[in-house]
Amino acid sequence: MINRDLAYDYPFDKSWLIAEFFECPIILAILKISLTSDISELRTKKQLSYQSELIADIINVEITLDDPEFNIRLEAANIFLNNWQKNLIYFFKKSQKSISTLLIKKFNGHVHQHTLSILKKITEQNHKLSNDLIELIAQFLFDHDMTIVTNTADILLYHVEYNLLSQNIVDMIERILQNRSDQDTLIQILRKCAFNQCILTEKTLITLSNLLFESTKEMRRNNIILTLEFADRNQQLPEVINNLLKYEYYVKILTNSVCENEAKDAEQQLNMATLNGKQLSKGILNSLQRLLFDSKRVTGILQILINVTSNGQNLNNSIINSLSDLISNQINQTDKVYLIKIFLQIIKNHQIVSDTFLLQLQKFINDTEVNTDVILIYTNLLQLNTSHINNDVISRIYQLLENINELDLELKRNLSNFVKLAIESNITSPNLELLTSLLNEKDHLMQSNAIQMIYYMVEIKGCTLTEKILACLYQINTDAKVLEILELLDRIQQLPANIIEQLQFINYRKLHENINLLNKLKWAVSHGQILLKHHFVELSNLLYLTKKEHRILASEILQILMTILCLWAY
């Protein structure tokens, strides 16, 4: 501190006064305020000057956005966007016309992408876009650039949160949904529109229901269900969509309800729907898969899956694997029957089954509860790929055939189908004793299969036949394929006299040239012989011949046949 008393001793030295002046806090504060004010004023003047220059530049740039020359217009757009990026809200409020120009005029993809990116940031800050601007933005839903489409959809989603979209924009979203179903944001927008009581077209409703049917993504499925439920408040939904929503409701009850009666009712509803040919969505099937290992639900779920696969609907590999695991476990008789029926339909639908299932299937060949369907499964597998059938399977199936007379008709038919296919596929050799048994069966299908196998043996393999089989074939002389077999055999082995006579009858041709053959034909018909196709053709032609004798004989033969057929009919 300066000693004030010394001031009187040094009247001409005033430095102490200056020091004292600047040490005073009040004085310092006044000086600081004055200095700050001057600096602030200077800065304001500079900012105003800069902004004036900037505004002047931007005005020039905005004017240039309309330039007819593309490159000049593009350069102006890039300058404008760079400045806008630094002053988002200022430019948004002051330059609406220029922003519209950026969306309307032809620029490259980068300009549109940059513009929409900035507008997206603005909407994220809860600034409302004008309806006119939203209409312009919506046009970019049809752009080929997915980044632009995504940004556009995001902007519309932010906007629809607090504002209504025009019907024109809703129509745009509906159209793009047909081609870009992966756009989950579009579904969310439609959900908001439906919530806000917009009317969706039937085409859009059907598209949404198709997406719901195919999708397994829970978030997408939930958004679609909500959209359709909101739409249901405002308009009449098509029956197919109402059904789809009902099935979704039933499966939620089935998976979540703690009330057993309620769950059982939902299960029955799904069973009845699928029994009547209705298909279930992939999402529902996945939900049912999770219930396969619930002891209370498994039988009912298997019933539903029998219906689903019988309707021609495919199951995904995950569900098929779960069913394969289930058949490997200890299961009750009913569930075993249901599982075999499901796998039969899976294979009929040309789906691939696991090796685990094929291994388990062998143990059911002799199971009388299911082996009728098991043989059908092997027959269908054989049609698809012979590698599915090994020697062990063939051996077990032939063991069944050893007691063919003790088997029920359906199983015998299935076995004859399998053996026929196995022989024609060269995975097993013909069993002549078995063929004899099949020929002696009264069932037409089994006889026909045996004849087809014999024809294959004779025509392709050049085999000769035993007297037993020849005797059986002679008894089945009305089958055209049998007659073909006999003609083939006549070239490679000595045939009995009765069969040779049969072959001669087959070769009664050119009847108009030989009256004796015509008389022989009459005798054969009188004794129960059935005519072949070429005989009928020749007899029909004889009716129009000028020779009266031929016409009379042909007429008599046909009259005899008519009498025999009438007797058979009664």
Coordinates of C-alpha atoms in Angstrom, one line a residue:
M1 CA 0.0 0.0 0.0
I2 CA 1.3 3.5 -0.9
N3 CA 1.8 5.9 2.1
R4 CA -0.5 8.8 1.4
D5 CA 1.4 11.2 3.7
L6 CA 4.4 11.1 1.3
A7 CA 2.3 12.7 -1.4
Y8 CA 2.8 16.1 0.2
D9 CA 6.5 15.7 0.2
Y10 CA 6.5 15.0 -3.6
P11 CA 4.1 17.4 -5.2
F12 CA 5.2 16.8 -8.7
D13 CA 5.4 13.0 -8.7
K14 CA 1.8 11.7 -9.5
S15 CA 2.6 8.1 -10.2
W16 CA 1.3 7.0 -6.9
L17 CA -2.1 8.4 -7.8
I18 CA -2.2 6.3 -11.0
A19 CA -1.3 3.2 -9.2
E20 CA -3.9 3.9 -6.5
F21 CA -6.5 4.6 -9.3
F22 CA -6.0 1.2 -10.9
E23 CA -6.0 -0.6 -7.6
C24 CA -9.5 0.4 -6.9
P25 CA -11.9 -2.5 -7.5
I26 CA -14.8 -0.3 -8.6
I27 CA -12.7 1.4 -11.2
L28 CA -11.4 -1.9 -12.5
A29 CA -14.9 -3.2 -12.9
I30 CA -16.0 -0.1 -14.8
L31 CA -13.0 -0.4 -17.1
K32 CA -13.7 -4.2 -17.7
I33 CA -17.4 -3.5 -18.6
S34 CA -16.3 -0.7 -20.9
L35 CA -13.7 -2.9 -22.6
T36 CA -16.1 -5.9 -23.0
S37 CA -18.8 -3.7 -24.5
D38 CA -16.3 -2.3 -27.0
I39 CA -15.2 -5.8 -28.0
S40 CA -18.8 -7.1 -28.2
E41 CA -19.8 -4.2 -30.4
L42 CA -16.8 -4.9 -32.6
R43 CA -17.7 -8.6 -32.9
T44 CA -21.4 -7.8 -33.6
K45 CA -20.3 -5.5 -36.4
K46 CA -18.1 -8.2 -37.8
Q47 CA -20.8 -10.8 -37.5
L48 CA -23.4 -8.6 -39.2
S49 CA -20.9 -7.9 -41.9
Y50 CA -20.2 -11.6 -42.3
Q51 CA -23.8 -12.6 -42.2
S52 CA -24.7 -9.8 -44.7
E53 CA -22.0 -11.1 -47.0
L54 CA -23.1 -14.7 -46.4
I55 CA -26.7 -14.0 -47.0
A56 CA -25.8 -12.2 -50.2
D57 CA -23.7 -15.2 -51.2
I58 CA -26.5 -17.6 -50.3
I59 CA -29.1 -15.6 -52.2
N60 CA -26.9 -15.8 -55.2
V61 CA -26.4 -19.6 -54.6
E62 CA -30.2 -20.1 -54.3
I63 CA -30.8 -18.3 -57.5
T64 CA -28.3 -20.5 -59.2
L65 CA -30.1 -23.6 -58.0
D66 CA -32.5 -22.9 -60.9
D67 CA -29.8 -22.5 -63.5
P68 CA -30.5 -24.5 -66.7
E69 CA -26.9 -25.7 -66.8
F70 CA -26.6 -28.9 -64.8
N71 CA -23.0 -28.5 -63.6
I72 CA -23.6 -25.0 -62.4
R73 CA -26.8 -26.1 -60.6
L74 CA -25.0 -29.0 -59.1
E75 CA -22.2 -26.8 -57.7
A76 CA -24.7 -24.4 -56.2
A77 CA -26.5 -27.3 -54.6
N78 CA -23.3 -28.5 -53.0
I79 CA -22.5 -25.0 -51.6
F80 CA -26.0 -24.6 -50.3
L81 CA -26.0 -28.0 -48.6
N82 CA -22.6 -27.5 -47.0
N83 CA -23.8 -24.2 -45.5
W84 CA -27.1 -25.7 -44.5
Q85 CA -25.2 -28.5 -42.7
K86 CA -23.6 -25.9 -40.5
N87 CA -26.8 -23.9 -39.8
L88 CA -29.6 -26.5 -39.8
I89 CA -32.5 -24.7 -38.4
Y90 CA -31.6 -21.2 -39.7
F91 CA -31.5 -22.4 -43.3
F92 CA -34.6 -24.6 -42.8
K93 CA -36.7 -21.6 -41.7
K94 CA -35.2 -19.1 -44.2
S95 CA -34.8 -21.3 -47.3
Q96 CA -37.9 -23.4 -47.8
K97 CA -38.1 -22.5 -51.5
S98 CA -34.5 -23.6 -52.1
I99 CA -35.1 -26.8 -50.2
S100 CA -38.1 -27.5 -52.4
T101 CA -35.9 -26.8 -55.4
L102 CA -33.4 -29.3 -54.3
L103 CA -36.2 -31.9 -54.2
I104 CA -37.8 -30.9 -57.5
K105 CA -34.9 -30.2 -59.8
K106 CA -32.8 -32.9 -61.4
F107 CA -29.6 -33.4 -59.5
N108 CA -27.4 -36.4 -58.9
G109 CA -28.1 -39.0 -56.2
H110 CA -25.7 -37.4 -53.7
V111 CA -27.6 -34.1 -53.6
H112 CA -30.9 -35.8 -53.0
Q113 CA -29.3 -38.2 -50.4
H114 CA -27.7 -35.2 -48.6
T115 CA -30.9 -33.2 -48.6
L116 CA -33.0 -36.0 -47.2
S117 CA -30.3 -36.8 -44.6
I118 CA -30.5 -33.2 -43.3
L119 CA -34.3 -33.2 -43.4
K120 CA -34.2 -36.4 -41.3
K121 CA -32.0 -34.7 -38.7
I122 CA -34.5 -31.7 -38.6
T123 CA -37.5 -34.0 -38.0
E124 CA -35.6 -35.9 -35.3
Q125 CA -35.4 -32.5 -33.5
N126 CA -39.2 -32.4 -33.6
H127 CA -39.4 -29.6 -36.2
K128 CA -42.5 -30.0 -38.4
L129 CA -42.2 -30.1 -42.1
S130 CA -44.9 -28.5 -44.2
N131 CA -47.4 -30.6 -46.0
D132 CA -46.1 -29.4 -49.4
L133 CA -42.6 -30.4 -48.4
I134 CA -43.8 -33.8 -47.2
E135 CA -45.5 -34.4 -50.5
L136 CA -42.2 -33.7 -52.3
I137 CA -40.2 -35.9 -50.0
A138 CA -42.6 -38.8 -50.5
Q139 CA -41.8 -39.0 -54.2
F140 CA -38.4 -40.5 -53.2
L141 CA -40.1 -43.6 -52.0
F142 CA -39.8 -44.8 -55.6
D143 CA -36.0 -44.0 -55.9
H144 CA -33.7 -46.9 -56.9
D145 CA -31.2 -45.9 -54.2
M146 CA -32.2 -47.8 -51.0
T147 CA -30.5 -45.2 -48.8
I148 CA -32.7 -42.5 -50.2
V149 CA -35.8 -44.7 -49.8
T150 CA -34.9 -45.5 -46.2
N151 CA -34.3 -41.9 -45.3
T152 CA -37.6 -40.9 -46.9
A153 CA -39.5 -43.6 -45.0
D154 CA -37.8 -42.5 -41.7
I155 CA -38.9 -38.9 -42.3
L156 CA -42.5 -39.9 -43.0
L157 CA -42.5 -42.1 -39.9
Y158 CA -41.4 -39.1 -37.8
H159 CA -43.9 -36.9 -39.4
V160 CA -46.9 -39.3 -39.0
E161 CA -46.2 -39.6 -35.3
Y162 CA -47.9 -36.2 -34.8
N163 CA -49.4 -35.4 -38.2
L164 CA -51.8 -37.0 -40.7
L165 CA -50.5 -38.1 -44.1
S166 CA -52.4 -37.3 -47.2
Q167 CA -54.2 -40.1 -49.0
N168 CA -51.9 -39.5 -51.9
I169 CA -48.9 -40.5 -49.7
V170 CA -50.7 -43.4 -48.2
D171 CA -51.3 -44.6 -51.8
M172 CA -47.6 -44.3 -52.6
I173 CA -46.7 -46.3 -49.5
E174 CA -49.2 -49.0 -50.5
R175 CA -47.7 -49.2 -54.0
I176 CA -44.1 -49.5 -52.9
L177 CA -45.1 -52.1 -50.3
Q178 CA -45.9 -54.5 -53.2
N179 CA -42.2 -54.4 -54.4
R180 CA -40.2 -53.6 -51.3
S181 CA -41.7 -55.7 -48.6
D182 CA -38.5 -55.6 -46.6
Q183 CA -39.3 -52.0 -45.6
D184 CA -40.4 -52.5 -42.0
T185 CA -40.6 -48.7 -41.6
L186 CA -43.3 -48.6 -44.3
I187 CA -45.4 -51.1 -42.3
Q188 CA -45.0 -48.9 -39.2
I189 CA -46.2 -45.9 -41.2
L190 CA -49.2 -47.8 -42.3
R191 CA -49.8 -48.9 -38.7
K192 CA -49.9 -45.2 -37.7
C193 CA -52.1 -44.3 -40.7
A194 CA -54.6 -47.1 -39.7
F195 CA -54.5 -45.9 -36.1
N196 CA -55.3 -42.4 -37.3
Q197 CA -58.4 -43.9 -39.1
C198 CA -57.0 -43.8 -42.7
I199 CA -58.7 -46.2 -45.0
L200 CA -56.3 -48.8 -46.6
T201 CA -57.1 -50.3 -49.9
E202 CA -58.0 -54.0 -50.2
K203 CA -54.8 -54.6 -52.2
T204 CA -52.7 -53.2 -49.3
L205 CA -54.6 -55.3 -46.8
I206 CA -54.0 -58.4 -48.9
T207 CA -50.3 -57.5 -49.2
L208 CA -50.0 -57.0 -45.5
S209 CA -51.7 -60.4 -44.9
N210 CA -49.3 -62.1 -47.3
L211 CA -46.3 -60.6 -45.5
L212 CA -47.8 -61.8 -42.2
F213 CA -48.2 -65.3 -43.6
E214 CA -44.6 -65.5 -44.9
S215 CA -42.7 -63.6 -42.2
T216 CA -41.1 -65.2 -39.1
K217 CA -39.8 -61.9 -37.7
E218 CA -41.7 -61.2 -34.5
M219 CA -41.4 -57.4 -34.7
R220 CA -42.6 -57.3 -38.3
R221 CA -45.4 -59.7 -37.5
N222 CA -46.6 -57.7 -34.5
N223 CA -46.6 -54.5 -36.5
I224 CA -48.7 -56.1 -39.3
I225 CA -51.1 -57.6 -36.8
L226 CA -51.6 -54.2 -35.1
T227 CA -52.0 -52.5 -38.5
L228 CA -54.7 -55.0 -39.5
E229 CA -56.4 -54.7 -36.2
F230 CA -56.5 -50.9 -36.4
A231 CA -57.8 -51.1 -39.9
D232 CA -60.6 -53.5 -38.7
R233 CA -61.9 -50.6 -36.6
N234 CA -62.3 -48.4 -39.7
Q235 CA -63.3 -50.7 -42.5
Q236 CA -64.5 -54.2 -43.4
L237 CA -61.7 -56.6 -43.8
P238 CA -61.8 -59.5 -46.3
E239 CA -62.7 -62.9 -44.9
V240 CA -59.3 -64.3 -45.6
I241 CA -57.7 -61.6 -43.4
N242 CA -60.2 -62.0 -40.6
N243 CA -59.4 -65.8 -40.6
L244 CA -55.7 -65.1 -40.5
L245 CA -56.1 -62.8 -37.5
K246 CA -58.3 -65.4 -35.8
Y247 CA -55.6 -68.0 -36.2
E248 CA -53.0 -65.7 -34.8
Y249 CA -55.3 -65.1 -31.8
Y250 CA -55.8 -68.8 -31.2
V251 CA -52.1 -69.6 -31.2
K252 CA -51.4 -66.8 -28.7
I253 CA -54.0 -68.4 -26.4
L254 CA -52.6 -71.8 -27.0
T255 CA -49.0 -70.7 -26.1
N256 CA -49.8 -68.2 -23.3
S257 CA -53.1 -69.1 -21.6
V258 CA -53.0 -70.7 -18.1
C259 CA -56.6 -71.8 -18.5
E260 CA -56.7 -75.4 -19.9
N261 CA -60.2 -75.1 -21.2
E262 CA -59.4 -72.0 -23.1
A263 CA -56.2 -73.5 -24.6
K264 CA -58.1 -76.7 -25.6
D265 CA -60.7 -74.6 -27.4
A266 CA -58.1 -72.7 -29.3
E267 CA -56.4 -76.0 -30.3
Q268 CA -59.8 -77.4 -31.6
Q269 CA -60.4 -74.2 -33.5
L270 CA -57.0 -74.5 -35.3
N271 CA -57.6 -78.2 -35.9
M272 CA -61.0 -77.6 -37.5
A273 CA -59.7 -74.7 -39.6
T274 CA -56.8 -76.9 -41.0
L275 CA -59.1 -79.9 -41.4
N276 CA -61.2 -77.7 -43.7
G277 CA -58.2 -76.8 -45.9
K278 CA -57.1 -73.6 -44.3
Q279 CA -53.3 -72.9 -44.2
L280 CA -51.4 -71.5 -41.2
S281 CA -48.7 -68.8 -41.4
K282 CA -45.1 -69.6 -40.9
G283 CA -45.1 -67.7 -37.7
I284 CA -47.9 -69.8 -36.3
L285 CA -46.1 -73.0 -37.4
N286 CA -43.0 -71.9 -35.5
S287 CA -45.2 -71.3 -32.4
L288 CA -46.7 -74.8 -32.8
Q289 CA -43.2 -76.3 -33.1
R290 CA -42.3 -75.0 -29.6
L291 CA -45.3 -76.9 -28.2
L292 CA -44.3 -80.3 -29.7
F293 CA -42.4 -81.2 -26.5
D294 CA -45.2 -80.1 -24.2
S295 CA -46.8 -83.4 -23.0
K296 CA -50.2 -81.7 -22.7
R297 CA -50.2 -80.2 -26.2
V298 CA -48.2 -82.6 -28.3
T299 CA -51.1 -84.9 -29.5
G300 CA -53.3 -81.9 -30.5
I301 CA -50.4 -80.2 -32.3
L302 CA -49.6 -83.4 -34.3
Q303 CA -53.3 -83.5 -35.4
I304 CA -53.0 -80.0 -36.7
L305 CA -49.7 -80.8 -38.5
I306 CA -51.3 -83.8 -40.2
N307 CA -54.0 -81.4 -41.6
V308 CA -51.4 -78.8 -42.5
T309 CA -49.2 -81.2 -44.5
S310 CA -52.3 -82.9 -46.1
N311 CA -53.3 -79.4 -47.4
G312 CA -50.0 -79.4 -49.3
Q313 CA -48.3 -76.9 -47.0
N314 CA -44.6 -77.4 -46.4
L315 CA -42.9 -77.4 -43.0
N316 CA -39.5 -75.8 -42.5
N317 CA -36.4 -77.9 -41.8
S318 CA -36.4 -76.9 -38.1
I319 CA -39.9 -78.3 -37.6
I320 CA -39.1 -81.5 -39.5
N321 CA -36.0 -82.0 -37.4
S322 CA -38.1 -81.5 -34.2
L323 CA -40.5 -84.2 -35.5
S324 CA -37.6 -86.5 -36.2
D325 CA -36.3 -86.0 -32.6
L326 CA -39.8 -86.7 -31.3
I327 CA -40.2 -90.0 -33.1
S328 CA -36.8 -91.1 -31.6
N329 CA -38.3 -90.6 -28.1
Q330 CA -40.6 -92.9 -26.2
I331 CA -44.1 -91.9 -27.5
N332 CA -47.5 -93.3 -27.1
Q333 CA -49.3 -95.2 -29.8
T334 CA -51.5 -92.3 -31.0
D335 CA -48.6 -89.9 -31.3
K336 CA -46.6 -92.6 -33.3
V337 CA -49.5 -93.0 -35.7
Y338 CA -49.8 -89.3 -36.1
L339 CA -46.1 -88.8 -36.7
I340 CA -45.9 -91.5 -39.4
K341 CA -48.9 -89.8 -41.2
I342 CA -47.2 -86.4 -41.0
F343 CA -43.9 -87.8 -42.5
L344 CA -45.9 -89.5 -45.2
Q345 CA -47.4 -86.2 -46.2
I346 CA -44.0 -84.4 -45.9
I347 CA -42.5 -86.9 -48.4
K348 CA -45.5 -86.7 -50.7
N349 CA -44.9 -82.9 -50.7
H350 CA -41.4 -83.7 -52.0
Q351 CA -39.6 -82.4 -48.9
I352 CA -36.3 -83.9 -47.6
V353 CA -36.4 -85.9 -44.4
S354 CA -33.4 -86.4 -42.0
D355 CA -31.2 -89.5 -41.8
T356 CA -32.4 -89.7 -38.1
F357 CA -35.9 -90.2 -39.3
L358 CA -35.0 -92.8 -42.0
L359 CA -33.1 -94.8 -39.4
Q360 CA -36.0 -94.8 -37.0
L361 CA -38.5 -95.6 -39.8
Q362 CA -37.1 -99.1 -40.3
K363 CA -38.2 -100.3 -36.8
F364 CA -41.8 -99.6 -37.9
I365 CA -41.9 -101.9 -40.9
N366 CA -43.4 -104.8 -38.9
D367 CA -45.5 -102.6 -36.7
T368 CA -49.1 -103.4 -37.7
E369 CA -50.4 -100.1 -36.3
V370 CA -48.4 -98.1 -38.8
N371 CA -46.8 -100.3 -41.4
T372 CA -49.4 -99.6 -44.1
D373 CA -48.3 -96.0 -44.1
V374 CA -44.6 -97.0 -43.6
I375 CA -44.7 -98.9 -46.9
L376 CA -46.3 -95.9 -48.6
I377 CA -43.4 -93.8 -47.3
Y378 CA -40.8 -96.1 -48.7
T379 CA -42.7 -96.2 -52.0
N380 CA -42.7 -92.4 -52.2
L381 CA -39.0 -92.3 -51.2
L382 CA -38.2 -94.8 -53.9
Q383 CA -39.8 -92.6 -56.5
L384 CA -37.7 -89.7 -55.3
N385 CA -34.3 -91.3 -54.8
T386 CA -33.3 -95.0 -54.7
S387 CA -30.4 -94.2 -52.3
H388 CA -33.0 -94.0 -49.4
I389 CA -33.7 -97.7 -49.7
N390 CA -30.9 -100.1 -48.4
N391 CA -30.8 -103.9 -48.4
D392 CA -32.0 -104.1 -44.8
V393 CA -35.2 -102.3 -45.8
I394 CA -35.7 -104.5 -48.8
S395 CA -35.1 -107.6 -46.7
R396 CA -37.7 -106.6 -44.0
I397 CA -40.3 -105.7 -46.6
Y398 CA -39.9 -109.1 -48.4
Q399 CA -40.3 -110.8 -45.0
L400 CA -43.7 -109.2 -44.8
L401 CA -44.6 -110.6 -48.2
E402 CA -43.9 -114.1 -47.1
N403 CA -47.2 -114.0 -45.2
I404 CA -49.1 -112.1 -47.9
N405 CA -52.3 -114.0 -47.4
E406 CA -52.5 -112.8 -43.8
L407 CA -52.2 -109.2 -44.6
D408 CA -55.0 -106.7 -45.0
L409 CA -55.9 -105.5 -48.6
E410 CA -54.5 -102.0 -48.3
L411 CA -51.2 -103.2 -47.0
K412 CA -51.0 -105.8 -49.8
R413 CA -51.7 -103.1 -52.4
N414 CA -49.0 -100.9 -50.9
L415 CA -46.5 -103.8 -50.9
S416 CA -47.2 -104.7 -54.5
N417 CA -46.7 -101.0 -55.5
F418 CA -43.4 -100.9 -53.7
V419 CA -42.1 -104.2 -55.1
K420 CA -43.1 -103.2 -58.7
L421 CA -41.2 -99.9 -58.3
A422 CA -38.2 -101.6 -56.7
I423 CA -37.9 -104.1 -59.5
E424 CA -38.2 -101.4 -62.2
S425 CA -35.6 -99.4 -60.3
N426 CA -33.2 -102.3 -60.4
I427 CA -32.7 -102.4 -56.6
T428 CA -34.1 -105.9 -56.2
S429 CA -34.5 -109.0 -58.4
P430 CA -37.9 -110.4 -59.3
N431 CA -39.3 -113.1 -57.0
L432 CA -41.3 -115.5 -59.3
E433 CA -43.1 -117.1 -56.3
L434 CA -44.3 -113.6 -55.2
L435 CA -45.4 -112.8 -58.7
T436 CA -47.5 -116.0 -58.8
S437 CA -49.2 -115.0 -55.6
L438 CA -50.0 -111.5 -56.8
L439 CA -51.4 -112.9 -60.1
N440 CA -53.7 -115.2 -58.2
E441 CA -55.1 -112.2 -56.2
K442 CA -58.6 -111.1 -57.1
D443 CA -57.7 -107.5 -56.6
H444 CA -57.2 -105.7 -60.0
L445 CA -54.5 -103.4 -58.7
M446 CA -52.3 -106.2 -57.5
Q447 CA -52.8 -108.3 -60.6
S448 CA -52.0 -105.2 -62.7
N449 CA -48.8 -104.6 -60.8
A450 CA -47.7 -108.2 -61.2
I451 CA -48.4 -108.0 -65.0
Q452 CA -46.3 -104.8 -65.2
M453 CA -43.5 -106.5 -63.4
I454 CA -43.6 -109.6 -65.7
Y455 CA -43.7 -107.4 -68.7
Y456 CA -40.6 -105.6 -67.4
M457 CA -38.8 -108.9 -66.8
V458 CA -39.6 -110.2 -70.3
E459 CA -39.2 -107.0 -72.4
I460 CA -36.2 -105.4 -70.6
K461 CA -34.5 -108.4 -69.0
G462 CA -35.4 -111.1 -71.5
C463 CA -36.5 -113.5 -68.8
T464 CA -38.5 -116.7 -69.4
L465 CA -41.5 -117.6 -67.3
T466 CA -42.5 -120.7 -65.3
E467 CA -45.5 -122.8 -66.2
K468 CA -47.3 -121.6 -63.1
I469 CA -47.0 -118.0 -64.2
L470 CA -47.9 -118.9 -67.8
A471 CA -51.0 -120.6 -66.5
C472 CA -52.0 -117.5 -64.5
L473 CA -51.5 -115.3 -67.5
Y474 CA -53.6 -117.6 -69.6
Q475 CA -56.5 -117.1 -67.1
I476 CA -56.1 -113.3 -67.4
N477 CA -56.5 -113.3 -71.1
T478 CA -58.5 -110.1 -71.3
D479 CA -55.6 -107.8 -70.3
A480 CA -53.9 -106.3 -73.4
K481 CA -50.6 -106.2 -71.5
V482 CA -50.8 -110.0 -70.9
L483 CA -51.3 -110.5 -74.6
E484 CA -48.2 -108.4 -75.3
I485 CA -46.2 -110.5 -72.9
L486 CA -47.3 -113.7 -74.6
E487 CA -46.3 -112.4 -78.0
L488 CA -42.9 -111.4 -76.6
L489 CA -42.5 -114.9 -74.9
D490 CA -43.3 -116.6 -78.2
R491 CA -40.0 -115.4 -79.5
I492 CA -37.8 -116.6 -76.7
Q493 CA -39.4 -119.8 -75.3
Q494 CA -41.7 -122.8 -76.2
L495 CA -45.2 -122.0 -75.1
P496 CA -48.1 -124.5 -74.3
A497 CA -50.6 -125.2 -77.0
N498 CA -53.4 -123.3 -75.3
I499 CA -51.3 -120.2 -75.2
I500 CA -50.3 -120.6 -78.8
E501 CA -54.0 -120.9 -79.7
Q502 CA -54.5 -117.7 -77.8
L503 CA -51.8 -116.0 -79.8
Q504 CA -53.4 -117.1 -83.0
F505 CA -56.6 -115.5 -81.9
I506 CA -54.8 -112.3 -81.2
N507 CA -53.6 -112.3 -84.7
Y508 CA -57.0 -112.6 -86.4
R509 CA -56.5 -109.7 -88.7
K510 CA -57.7 -108.6 -92.2
L511 CA -61.0 -110.4 -91.6
H512 CA -62.5 -109.0 -94.8
E513 CA -60.0 -111.1 -96.8
N514 CA -60.7 -114.4 -95.0
I515 CA -64.2 -115.5 -94.3
N516 CA -62.9 -118.5 -92.3
L517 CA -61.1 -116.2 -89.8
L518 CA -64.4 -114.4 -89.3
N519 CA -66.2 -117.7 -88.5
K520 CA -63.4 -118.6 -86.1
L521 CA -63.9 -115.2 -84.4
K522 CA -67.6 -115.9 -84.1
W523 CA -66.9 -119.3 -82.5
A524 CA -64.3 -117.8 -80.1
V525 CA -66.8 -115.1 -79.0
S526 CA -69.5 -117.6 -78.5
H527 CA -67.2 -119.5 -76.1
G528 CA -66.5 -116.4 -73.9
Q529 CA -63.4 -115.0 -75.6
I530 CA -63.1 -111.2 -75.3
L531 CA -62.3 -109.3 -78.4
L532 CA -59.3 -107.0 -78.7
K533 CA -59.4 -103.4 -79.9
H534 CA -58.3 -104.2 -83.5
H535 CA -61.1 -106.8 -83.7
F536 CA -63.7 -104.2 -82.9
V537 CA -62.3 -101.8 -85.5
E538 CA -62.4 -104.5 -88.2
L539 CA -65.9 -105.6 -87.3
S540 CA -67.1 -102.0 -87.5
N541 CA -65.6 -101.7 -91.0
L542 CA -67.2 -105.0 -92.1
L543 CA -70.7 -103.6 -91.4
Y544 CA -70.2 -101.2 -94.3
L545 CA -68.9 -103.7 -96.8
T546 CA -70.8 -104.6 -100.0
K547 CA -70.5 -108.3 -99.3
K548 CA -73.7 -109.3 -97.5
E549 CA -72.1 -112.4 -95.9
H550 CA -69.5 -110.3 -94.2
R551 CA -72.0 -107.8 -92.9
I552 CA -74.2 -110.6 -91.5
L553 CA -71.4 -112.3 -89.7
A554 CA -70.0 -109.1 -88.2
S555 CA -73.5 -108.2 -87.0
E556 CA -74.0 -111.6 -85.4
I557 CA -70.6 -111.4 -83.6
L558 CA -71.4 -108.0 -82.2
Q559 CA -74.9 -109.2 -81.2
I560 CA -73.3 -112.1 -79.2
L561 CA -71.0 -109.6 -77.5
M562 CA -73.9 -107.3 -76.5
T563 CA -75.8 -110.3 -75.0
I564 CA -72.7 -111.4 -73.0
L565 CA -72.2 -107.8 -71.7
C566 CA -75.8 -107.5 -70.7
L567 CA -75.6 -110.7 -68.7
W568 CA -72.4 -109.4 -67.0
A569 CA -74.2 -106.2 -66.2
Y570 CA -76.9 -108.1 -64.3

